[in-house]
Tab-separated table of C-alpha atoms in Angstrom:
chain	number	residue	atom	x	y	z
O	306	GLY	CA	16.605	0.260	-6.439
O	307	GLU	CA	15.034	2.245	-3.626
O	308	ASN	CA	15.306	1.005	-0.041
O	309	VAL	CA	13.094	2.401	2.738
O	310	GLU	CA	13.812	1.737	6.410
O	311	GLN	CA	11.157	2.494	9.021
O	312	HIS	CA	11.538	2.816	12.799
O	313	PRO	CA	10.355	1.858	15.306
O	314	SER	CA	8.596	-1.386	14.408
O	315	THR	CA	6.294	-1.033	17.430
O	316	LEU	CA	5.316	2.045	19.407
O	317	SER	CA	3.115	2.255	22.469
O	318	VAL	CA	1.969	5.624	23.837
O	319	GLN	CA	-0.522	6.887	26.356
O	320	GLU	CA	-3.613	8.635	25.060
O	321	GLY	CA	-2.908	12.319	24.596
O	322	ASP	CA	0.822	11.837	24.067
O	323	SER	CA	2.616	12.423	20.766
O	324	ALA	CA	3.931	9.683	18.469
O	325	VAL	CA	6.766	9.963	15.962
O	326	ILE	CA	7.633	7.442	13.259
O	327	LYS	CA	10.757	7.848	11.147
O	328	CYS	CA	11.732	6.613	7.684
O	329	THR	CA	14.937	6.862	5.698
O	330	TYR	CA	15.256	6.305	1.966
O	331	SER	CA	18.242	5.544	-0.238
O	332	ASP	CA	17.440	7.029	-3.678
O	333	SER	CA	18.024	10.791	-3.704
O	334	ALA	CA	15.828	11.021	-6.825
O	335	SER	CA	12.703	9.917	-4.901
O	336	ASN	CA	10.318	12.847	-4.744
O	337	TYR	CA	7.010	11.605	-3.341
O	338	PHE	CA	6.523	10.345	0.235
O	339	PRO	CA	3.088	9.100	1.338
O	340	TRP	CA	2.026	7.642	4.677
O	341	TYR	CA	-0.651	4.949	4.889
O	342	LYS	CA	-2.637	3.792	7.911
O	343	GLN	CA	-3.940	0.237	8.030
O	344	GLU	CA	-6.357	-0.727	10.768
O	345	LEU	CA	-6.717	-4.376	11.665
O	346	GLY	CA	-8.514	-6.282	8.897
O	347	LYS	CA	-8.863	-3.213	6.690
O	348	ARG	CA	-7.185	-1.738	3.635
O	349	PRO	CA	-4.286	0.726	3.786
O	350	GLN	CA	-5.479	4.321	3.477
O	351	LEU	CA	-3.489	7.448	2.726
O	352	ILE	CA	-3.359	9.798	5.705
O	353	ILE	CA	-0.863	12.393	4.533
O	354	ASP	CA	1.786	12.819	1.864
O	355	ILE	CA	4.589	15.214	0.984
O	356	ARG	CA	6.539	16.017	-2.166
O	357	SER	CA	10.199	16.901	-2.273
O	358	ASN	CA	9.636	20.608	-2.931
O	359	VAL	CA	8.067	20.994	0.536
O	360	GLY	CA	9.735	20.581	3.945
O	361	GLU	CA	6.675	20.151	6.125
O	362	LYS	CA	2.949	19.521	5.783
O	363	LYS	CA	0.281	19.470	8.453
O	364	ASP	CA	-3.304	18.223	8.594
O	365	GLN	CA	-4.946	18.734	11.986
O	366	ARG	CA	-3.174	16.352	14.425
O	367	ILE	CA	-0.940	14.815	11.757
O	368	ALA	CA	2.217	16.304	10.276
O	369	VAL	CA	5.005	15.062	8.045
O	370	THR	CA	8.497	16.533	7.807
O	371	LEU	CA	11.048	15.883	5.071
O	372	ASN	CA	14.815	16.353	5.200
O	373	LYS	CA	16.087	15.823	1.642
O	374	THR	CA	19.721	16.261	2.596
O	375	ALA	CA	19.589	13.514	5.185
O	376	LYS	CA	17.091	11.511	3.125
O	377	HIS	CA	14.623	10.984	5.915
O	378	PHE	CA	11.026	11.862	6.609
O	379	SER	CA	8.893	11.550	9.716
O	380	LEU	CA	5.247	11.242	10.717
O	381	HIS	CA	4.140	13.168	13.793
O	382	ILE	CA	0.813	12.499	15.500
O	383	THR	CA	-0.157	14.805	18.344
O	384	GLU	CA	-2.840	14.302	21.010
O	385	THR	CA	-3.088	10.616	20.169
O	386	GLN	CA	-6.419	8.832	20.546
O	387	PRO	CA	-7.216	5.093	20.806
O	388	GLU	CA	-8.564	5.175	17.248
O	389	ASP	CA	-5.069	6.090	16.052
O	390	SER	CA	-4.028	2.528	16.923
O	391	ALA	CA	-3.062	0.863	13.628
O	392	VAL	CA	-0.112	-0.107	11.470
O	393	TYR	CA	1.497	2.839	9.704
O	394	PHE	CA	3.510	2.432	6.491
O	395	CYS	CA	5.765	5.020	4.923
O	396	ALA	CA	6.640	4.848	1.219
O	397	ALA	CA	8.875	6.570	-1.312
O	398	SER	CA	8.586	6.835	-5.069
O	399	LYS	CA	9.713	8.680	-8.171
O	400	ILE	CA	7.865	8.816	-11.475
O	401	GLU	CA	10.626	6.981	-13.361
O	402	ALA	CA	10.386	3.950	-11.073
O	403	GLY	CA	6.687	3.443	-11.740
O	404	LYS	CA	6.054	2.172	-8.227
O	405	SER	CA	6.260	2.945	-4.502
O	406	THR	CA	8.677	1.265	-2.099
O	407	PHE	CA	7.157	0.638	1.336
O	408	GLY	CA	8.767	0.601	4.751
O	409	ASP	CA	8.163	-2.457	6.939
O	410	GLY	CA	5.513	-0.716	9.036
O	411	THR	CA	5.075	0.538	12.594
O	412	THR	CA	2.408	-0.891	14.882
O	413	LEU	CA	1.130	2.003	16.987
O	414	THR	CA	-0.855	1.244	20.129
O	415	VAL	CA	-2.524	4.107	21.982
O	416	LYS	CA	-3.483	3.126	25.515
O	417	PRO	CA	-6.578	4.805	26.990
K	338	ASP	CA	-17.257	4.034	0.711
K	339	THR	CA	-14.465	2.271	-1.144
K	340	GLU	CA	-13.624	3.768	-4.539
K	341	VAL	CA	-11.815	0.610	-5.645
K	342	THR	CA	-14.061	-2.451	-5.586
K	343	GLN	CA	-12.691	-5.969	-5.312
K	344	THR	CA	-14.506	-9.276	-5.628
K	345	PRO	CA	-14.742	-11.743	-4.073
K	346	LYS	CA	-14.033	-10.718	-0.468
K	347	HIS	CA	-13.009	-14.243	0.477
K	348	LEU	CA	-11.858	-17.152	-1.659
K	349	VAL	CA	-10.910	-20.690	-0.714
K	350	MET	CA	-9.412	-22.782	-3.498
K	351	GLY	CA	-7.629	-26.073	-3.912
K	352	MET	CA	-4.238	-26.355	-5.531
K	353	THR	CA	-5.731	-27.643	-8.789
K	354	ASN	CA	-8.431	-24.973	-9.129
K	355	LYS	CA	-8.569	-22.004	-11.479
K	356	LYS	CA	-10.099	-18.810	-10.131
K	357	SER	CA	-10.015	-15.089	-10.846
K	358	LEU	CA	-9.900	-11.979	-8.676
K	359	LYS	CA	-11.580	-8.862	-9.998
K	360	CYS	CA	-10.999	-5.169	-9.390
K	361	GLU	CA	-12.846	-2.109	-10.654
K	362	GLN	CA	-12.302	1.639	-10.289
K	363	HIS	CA	-14.180	4.578	-11.764
K	364	MET	CA	-11.891	7.418	-10.718
K	365	GLY	CA	-10.294	7.735	-14.147
K	366	HIS	CA	-6.991	6.509	-12.779
K	367	ARG	CA	-4.531	5.291	-15.388
K	368	ALA	CA	-2.338	3.152	-13.127
K	369	MET	CA	-3.592	-0.048	-11.501
K	370	TYR	CA	-1.758	-2.460	-9.245
K	371	TRP	CA	-1.903	-5.881	-7.655
K	372	TYR	CA	-0.316	-6.281	-4.237
K	373	LYS	CA	0.024	-9.327	-1.982
K	374	GLN	CA	0.015	-8.796	1.773
K	375	LYS	CA	0.912	-11.289	4.469
K	376	ALA	CA	0.039	-10.675	8.120
K	377	LYS	CA	2.062	-7.910	9.792
K	378	LYS	CA	3.966	-7.179	6.561
K	379	PRO	CA	3.815	-4.299	4.085
K	380	PRO	CA	1.990	-4.743	0.786
K	381	GLU	CA	4.283	-6.506	-1.677
K	382	LEU	CA	3.995	-5.300	-5.266
K	383	MET	CA	3.171	-7.939	-7.879
K	384	PHE	CA	2.115	-6.099	-11.064
K	385	VAL	CA	1.641	-2.554	-12.356
K	386	TYR	CA	-0.491	-1.574	-15.331
K	387	SER	CA	-0.024	1.898	-16.744
K	388	TYR	CA	-2.442	3.041	-19.444
K	389	GLU	CA	-3.681	-0.545	-19.719
K	390	LYS	CA	-0.228	-1.922	-20.491
K	391	LEU	CA	1.747	-4.121	-18.126
K	392	SER	CA	4.660	-1.950	-17.019
K	393	ILE	CA	6.027	-3.890	-14.037
K	394	ASN	CA	6.069	-7.593	-13.187
K	395	GLU	CA	7.971	-8.136	-9.959
K	396	SER	CA	9.155	-11.620	-10.982
K	397	VAL	CA	5.820	-13.126	-9.995
K	398	PRO	CA	5.377	-16.880	-10.670
K	399	SER	CA	3.400	-17.694	-13.812
K	400	ARG	CA	0.623	-19.270	-11.733
K	401	PHE	CA	-0.498	-15.632	-11.281
K	402	SER	CA	-1.657	-14.048	-14.547
K	403	PRO	CA	-2.843	-10.426	-14.649
K	404	GLU	CA	-5.206	-8.939	-17.191
K	405	CYS	CA	-6.379	-5.381	-17.802
K	406	PRO	CA	-9.441	-5.530	-20.115
K	407	ASN	CA	-9.940	-1.744	-20.014
K	408	SER	CA	-8.932	1.320	-18.024
K	409	SER	CA	-11.427	0.558	-15.235
K	410	LEU	CA	-10.931	-3.166	-14.770
K	411	LEU	CA	-8.106	-5.349	-13.524
K	412	ASN	CA	-8.190	-9.115	-13.117
K	413	LEU	CA	-5.810	-11.592	-11.535
K	414	HIS	CA	-6.138	-15.152	-12.819
K	415	LEU	CA	-5.007	-17.883	-10.447
K	416	HIS	CA	-4.015	-21.430	-11.374
K	417	ALA	CA	-2.232	-24.228	-9.538
K	418	LEU	CA	-1.531	-22.122	-6.465
K	419	GLN	CA	0.430	-23.294	-3.442
K	420	PRO	CA	-0.605	-23.028	0.231
K	421	GLU	CA	2.083	-20.354	0.726
K	422	ASP	CA	0.154	-18.158	-1.722
K	423	SER	CA	-2.543	-17.720	0.926
K	424	ALA	CA	-2.657	-13.990	1.689
K	425	LEU	CA	-4.663	-10.801	1.314
K	426	TYR	CA	-4.608	-9.654	-2.317
K	427	LEU	CA	-5.029	-5.928	-2.683
K	428	CYS	CA	-5.854	-4.032	-5.828
K	429	ALA	CA	-4.958	-0.340	-5.992
K	430	SER	CA	-5.177	2.508	-8.451
K	431	SER	CA	-3.569	5.922	-8.753
K	432	GLY	CA	-3.711	8.888	-11.094
K	433	THR	CA	-0.085	8.341	-12.049
K	434	THR	CA	2.566	5.974	-10.735
K	435	ASN	CA	3.842	8.814	-8.525
K	436	SER	CA	0.625	9.756	-6.740
K	437	PRO	CA	-1.484	8.387	-3.840
K	438	LEU	CA	-2.550	4.766	-3.983
K	439	HIS	CA	-6.249	4.033	-3.501
K	440	PHE	CA	-6.608	0.488	-2.218
K	441	GLY	CA	-9.581	-1.815	-2.462
K	442	ASN	CA	-10.687	-3.843	0.551
K	443	GLY	CA	-8.846	-6.882	-0.743
K	444	THR	CA	-9.579	-10.545	-1.349
K	445	ARG	CA	-8.632	-12.905	1.479
K	446	LEU	CA	-7.326	-15.973	-0.368
K	447	THR	CA	-6.832	-19.363	1.258
K	448	VAL	CA	-5.213	-22.164	-0.727
K	449	THR	CA	-5.874	-25.648	0.653
């Protein structure tokens, strides 16, 4: 089955700096890659996603890049703010699997 | 506002009790999920219902019994749980099994 590795497990940045979180996946047939943000005590929420027919997608300060050849995708957050502090999960899925496989998560701390 | 509604928010039960968790969505999604989440870990898939039929059971112990009465409702029946089953139980829905997950706020379960 699919295996998703996520790095780093913790990331601390200064407010205004950029943050990058990286994930690799094992199943070359995976074609959908969402990112979820989970604030302390709250539910995971989708922040951005990308499908395998696209190499990059951007939404204001958040961007995701996908390298299908290397089987990795990354989350980029620019101009970080304290409210970006949360746990971020990447995931990978394909329709045949019927489910998403999650990475282990990255705890991002943005220091004011 | 949360589009996936879960009740109750908190539940404390003894090991001999029988209780049920409930989940409701009105987005017309045809896939519904139960996840278990322990602190600082990713959501762990338990069950997937697709078009009201159980499509995935991730080898979950029989003390957890899912039910999908209709396309909007999902229940999780609990019986003879163990203290290690204490966790946050998240319900989610998606348009298909290869599209964004919409999570409810979860039920915080404590087994005493």
